[in-house]
Amino acid sequence: LTEDIDIVYIETPTNPLMVEFDIARISQAAHERGAAVIVDNTFYSPIYQRPLEDGADIVLHSATKYLGGHNDVLAGAIMTNDAAIYDKLFYNLNTTGPVLSPFDSYLLLRGLKTLALRMERSTQNAQEVVAFLKQSPAVKEVLYPGKGGMISFKVVDESKIPHLLNSLKVFTFAESLGGVESLITYPTTQTHADIPVEVRHSYGLTDDLLRLSIGIEDSRDLVDDLRAALENE
Ligand SMILES: *Cc1c(COP(=O)(O)O)cnc(C)c1O
């Protein structure tokens, strides 16, 4: 963290390795050097993490994910408690016009009303899926920060990943996250395909890793689906 750094931009937990960072400590260190802190809070949502209260200057969300919650709206949200930053952001918004349509606004507000319930259920379901994955002989490692609906795991035999993705019936093979339906993503060919392979591997994003976004279905359906796809040849 040198003097020429103006912004520290963090995502916590990280996608897809689920590493958590201490926002309060990072904010303190950044502010001592005159840098502002931006936190992408998409994965935890305000239900589990409130970065402004921990010292961050700007928080942003892909509202496409948990805030909307139904995989049917593309939106973003920015929060700040700094009046000068707010004025600049509002000026930008007002002059360049990146505003949501009335229908998208309606969908987003409607989704927000059940955010707390959805986060609670996703976490419960995720904890049950994690318990299953941890004892599955087909799974090498499970990455889960303990709350929220996002889980990554590494399989013992990566040659079986195409079979796994084709066999799942409840999980949909798709890139997004944070909706009521459970999704599975293969970062190697989807979300992280444009990161050079040496770079990906250098920080542990290996080709045996899959990411789950756990929705609000019956957890037994989710576990049964994963068991059938992972453990039946
Ligand atoms: C999806 C996502 C984004 C991008 O948001 P869009 O709404 O798809 O533009 C940014 N950060 C995180 C953590 C995301 O999951």
Coordinates of C-alpha atoms and ligand atoms in Angstrom, one line a residue:
L1 CA 0.0 0.0 0.0
T2 CA 2.1 2.9 -1.3
E3 CA 1.4 6.6 -1.4
D4 CA 0.4 6.6 -5.1
I5 CA -2.5 4.3 -4.5
D6 CA -5.8 6.2 -4.5
I7 CA -8.3 3.3 -4.3
V8 CA -8.3 -0.1 -2.6
Y9 CA -11.0 -2.2 -4.3
I10 CA -12.0 -5.4 -2.6
E11 CA -14.5 -8.1 -3.0
T12 CA -15.2 -10.2 0.1
P13 CA -15.7 -13.1 0.1
T14 CA -13.9 -13.4 -3.2
N15 CA -15.3 -15.1 -6.3
P16 CA -14.8 -18.1 -6.5
L17 CA -12.3 -18.9 -3.8
M18 CA -14.4 -17.5 -0.9
V19 CA -11.5 -15.7 0.8
E20 CA -12.7 -13.2 3.4
F21 CA -11.0 -9.9 4.1
D22 CA -11.1 -7.7 7.2
I23 CA -12.8 -4.6 5.9
A24 CA -12.1 -2.6 9.1
R25 CA -8.4 -3.3 9.1
I26 CA -8.0 -2.6 5.3
S27 CA -10.0 0.6 5.6
Q28 CA -7.9 1.8 8.5
A29 CA -4.6 1.1 6.6
A30 CA -5.9 2.6 3.4
H31 CA -7.2 5.8 5.1
E32 CA -3.8 6.2 6.8
R33 CA -2.3 6.5 3.3
G34 CA -5.1 8.7 1.9
A35 CA -6.7 6.0 -0.2
A36 CA -10.4 5.4 -0.4
V37 CA -11.9 1.9 0.0
I38 CA -14.5 0.3 -2.4
V39 CA -16.1 -2.9 -1.4
D40 CA -18.1 -5.2 -3.8
N41 CA -20.7 -6.6 -1.3
T42 CA -22.6 -8.7 -3.9
F43 CA -21.9 -12.1 -2.3
Y44 CA -23.0 -11.3 1.3
S45 CA -25.6 -8.6 0.7
P46 CA -26.4 -6.1 3.5
I47 CA -27.9 -9.0 5.5
Y48 CA -24.4 -10.4 6.3
Q49 CA -22.1 -7.5 5.8
R50 CA -22.3 -3.7 6.0
P51 CA -19.0 -2.3 4.8
L52 CA -19.8 1.4 5.3
E53 CA -20.1 0.6 9.1
D54 CA -16.7 -1.0 8.9
G55 CA -15.0 2.0 7.3
A56 CA -15.4 1.5 3.6
D57 CA -16.1 4.7 1.5
I58 CA -18.2 3.1 -1.3
V59 CA -20.1 -0.1 -1.5
L60 CA -21.4 -1.6 -4.6
H61 CA -23.6 -4.5 -5.5
S62 CA -24.6 -6.3 -8.6
A63 CA -28.3 -6.0 -7.8
T64 CA -28.8 -8.6 -10.5
K65 CA -27.8 -11.1 -7.8
Y66 CA -29.2 -11.3 -4.2
L67 CA -30.9 -7.9 -4.1
G68 CA -33.1 -8.7 -7.1
G69 CA -33.0 -12.4 -6.2
H70 CA -35.0 -13.9 -9.0
N71 CA -32.6 -14.0 -12.0
D72 CA -34.9 -11.6 -13.9
V73 CA -33.4 -8.2 -13.7
L74 CA -30.0 -6.6 -14.5
A75 CA -29.2 -3.8 -12.1
G76 CA -26.5 -2.3 -9.9
A77 CA -26.4 -0.3 -6.7
I78 CA -23.8 2.1 -5.2
M79 CA -23.9 3.4 -1.6
T80 CA -21.7 5.9 0.1
N81 CA -21.8 7.9 3.4
D82 CA -19.5 10.5 2.0
A83 CA -21.3 13.6 0.8
A84 CA -18.6 14.7 -1.7
I85 CA -18.5 11.2 -3.3
Y86 CA -22.3 11.1 -3.4
D87 CA -22.4 14.5 -5.2
K88 CA -20.0 13.2 -7.9
L89 CA -21.9 10.0 -8.3
F90 CA -25.2 11.7 -8.5
Y91 CA -23.9 14.2 -11.0
N92 CA -22.7 11.3 -13.2
L93 CA -26.1 9.6 -12.8
N94 CA -28.0 12.7 -13.7
T95 CA -25.9 13.7 -16.7
T96 CA -25.1 10.3 -18.3
G97 CA -28.5 8.7 -17.5
P98 CA -27.7 5.1 -16.4
V99 CA -31.0 4.6 -14.7
L100 CA -33.3 1.6 -14.4
S101 CA -36.5 1.3 -16.4
P102 CA -39.7 1.5 -14.3
F103 CA -40.3 -2.2 -14.8
D104 CA -36.7 -3.2 -13.7
S105 CA -37.1 -0.9 -10.7
Y106 CA -40.4 -2.6 -9.8
L107 CA -38.8 -6.1 -10.0
L108 CA -35.8 -5.0 -7.9
L109 CA -38.0 -3.4 -5.2
R110 CA -40.2 -6.5 -5.1
G111 CA -37.2 -8.7 -4.8
L112 CA -35.7 -6.6 -1.9
K113 CA -38.8 -7.3 0.2
T114 CA -37.8 -10.9 0.7
L115 CA -34.0 -10.4 0.8
A116 CA -33.7 -11.4 4.5
L117 CA -35.8 -14.5 4.1
R118 CA -34.0 -15.6 1.0
M119 CA -30.5 -15.1 2.5
E120 CA -31.6 -17.1 5.6
R121 CA -32.9 -20.0 3.5
S122 CA -29.9 -20.0 1.1
T123 CA -27.6 -20.2 4.1
Q124 CA -29.5 -23.0 5.7
N125 CA -29.5 -24.9 2.3
A126 CA -25.9 -24.1 1.7
Q127 CA -24.8 -25.5 5.1
E128 CA -26.6 -28.8 4.3
V129 CA -25.0 -29.0 0.8
V130 CA -21.6 -28.3 2.4
A131 CA -22.1 -31.1 4.9
F132 CA -22.9 -33.5 2.1
L133 CA -20.0 -32.3 -0.1
K134 CA -17.5 -32.6 2.8
Q135 CA -18.2 -36.3 3.2
S136 CA -18.5 -37.2 -0.6
P137 CA -15.7 -39.4 -1.9
A138 CA -15.9 -37.5 -5.2
V139 CA -15.0 -34.2 -3.6
K140 CA -11.5 -33.1 -2.7
E141 CA -12.0 -29.7 -1.0
V142 CA -15.0 -27.5 -0.1
L143 CA -14.6 -23.7 0.1
Y144 CA -17.4 -22.0 2.1
P145 CA -17.1 -19.0 4.4
G146 CA -19.8 -20.2 6.8
K147 CA -22.7 -18.0 5.7
G148 CA -24.5 -17.0 2.4
G149 CA -25.4 -19.2 -0.5
M150 CA -22.1 -19.4 -2.4
I151 CA -20.0 -22.5 -2.3
S152 CA -17.0 -23.7 -4.3
F153 CA -15.7 -27.2 -4.3
K154 CA -12.9 -29.2 -6.1
V155 CA -13.6 -32.6 -7.5
V156 CA -11.3 -35.6 -7.2
D157 CA -11.6 -36.4 -11.0
E158 CA -11.9 -33.3 -13.2
S159 CA -12.5 -35.5 -16.3
K160 CA -16.0 -36.2 -14.8
I161 CA -17.0 -32.5 -14.8
P162 CA -18.8 -32.6 -18.2
H163 CA -20.8 -35.7 -17.0
L164 CA -21.6 -34.0 -13.7
L165 CA -22.8 -30.8 -15.5
N166 CA -25.0 -32.8 -17.8
S167 CA -26.5 -35.0 -15.1
L168 CA -27.7 -32.3 -12.7
K169 CA -31.5 -31.8 -12.9
V170 CA -32.3 -29.4 -10.1
F171 CA -29.2 -27.2 -10.5
T172 CA -29.1 -25.2 -13.8
F173 CA -25.7 -24.9 -15.4
A174 CA -25.4 -21.1 -15.8
E175 CA -23.2 -18.2 -14.8
S176 CA -25.2 -15.9 -12.6
L177 CA -25.8 -16.2 -8.8
G178 CA -28.0 -15.0 -5.9
G179 CA -31.4 -16.1 -7.2
V180 CA -34.1 -18.3 -5.9
E181 CA -33.0 -21.1 -8.2
S182 CA -29.7 -23.0 -7.6
L183 CA -27.1 -22.6 -10.3
I184 CA -23.7 -24.3 -11.0
T185 CA -20.9 -22.6 -12.7
Y186 CA -17.6 -23.9 -14.1
P187 CA -15.3 -20.9 -13.7
T188 CA -12.6 -22.4 -16.0
T189 CA -14.8 -22.2 -19.1
Q190 CA -17.3 -19.5 -17.9
T191 CA -16.8 -16.6 -15.5
H192 CA -13.0 -16.8 -15.4
A193 CA -12.2 -18.1 -18.9
D194 CA -10.6 -14.8 -19.9
I195 CA -8.0 -14.9 -17.1
P196 CA -4.8 -16.5 -18.4
V197 CA -4.5 -20.1 -17.2
E198 CA -1.1 -19.5 -15.4
V199 CA -2.6 -16.6 -13.5
R200 CA -5.7 -18.6 -12.5
H201 CA -3.7 -21.5 -11.3
S202 CA -1.2 -19.3 -9.4
Y203 CA -3.9 -18.3 -6.9
G204 CA -5.7 -21.7 -6.7
L205 CA -8.4 -21.4 -9.3
T206 CA -7.7 -24.8 -10.8
D207 CA -9.6 -26.7 -13.4
D208 CA -11.2 -29.0 -10.8
L209 CA -13.2 -26.2 -9.2
L210 CA -17.0 -25.7 -9.5
R211 CA -19.0 -23.0 -8.0
L212 CA -22.6 -23.3 -6.6
S213 CA -25.1 -20.6 -6.0
I214 CA -27.6 -22.2 -3.6
G215 CA -31.2 -21.1 -3.9
I216 CA -34.3 -21.5 -1.7
E217 CA -35.5 -24.9 -2.9
D218 CA -35.9 -27.9 -0.6
S219 CA -32.4 -28.8 0.5
R220 CA -33.1 -32.5 0.1
D221 CA -33.7 -32.0 -3.6
L222 CA -30.3 -30.1 -3.9
V223 CA -28.4 -32.8 -2.0
D224 CA -30.0 -35.7 -3.9
D225 CA -29.3 -34.0 -7.2
L226 CA -25.6 -33.5 -6.3
R227 CA -25.3 -37.0 -5.0
A228 CA -26.7 -38.6 -8.1
A229 CA -24.5 -36.5 -10.4
L230 CA -21.3 -36.8 -8.4
E231 CA -21.4 -40.4 -7.2
N232 CA -23.3 -42.4 -9.9
E233 CA -21.1 -43.1 -12.9
Ligands
LIG1 C1 -22.2 -10.5 -11.3 C2 -21.3 -9.7 -10.5 C3 -20.8 -8.4 -10.9 C4 -21.3 -7.8 -12.2 O1 -22.7 -7.5 -12.1 P1 -23.7 -7.4 -13.3 O2 -25.0 -7.1 -12.6 O3 -23.8 -8.8 -13.9 O4 -23.3 -6.3 -14.2 C5 -19.9 -7.8 -10.1 N1 -19.5 -8.3 -9.0 C6 -19.8 -9.5 -8.5 C7 -19.3 -10.1 -7.3 C8 -20.8 -10.2 -9.3 O5 -21.1 -11.4 -8.9

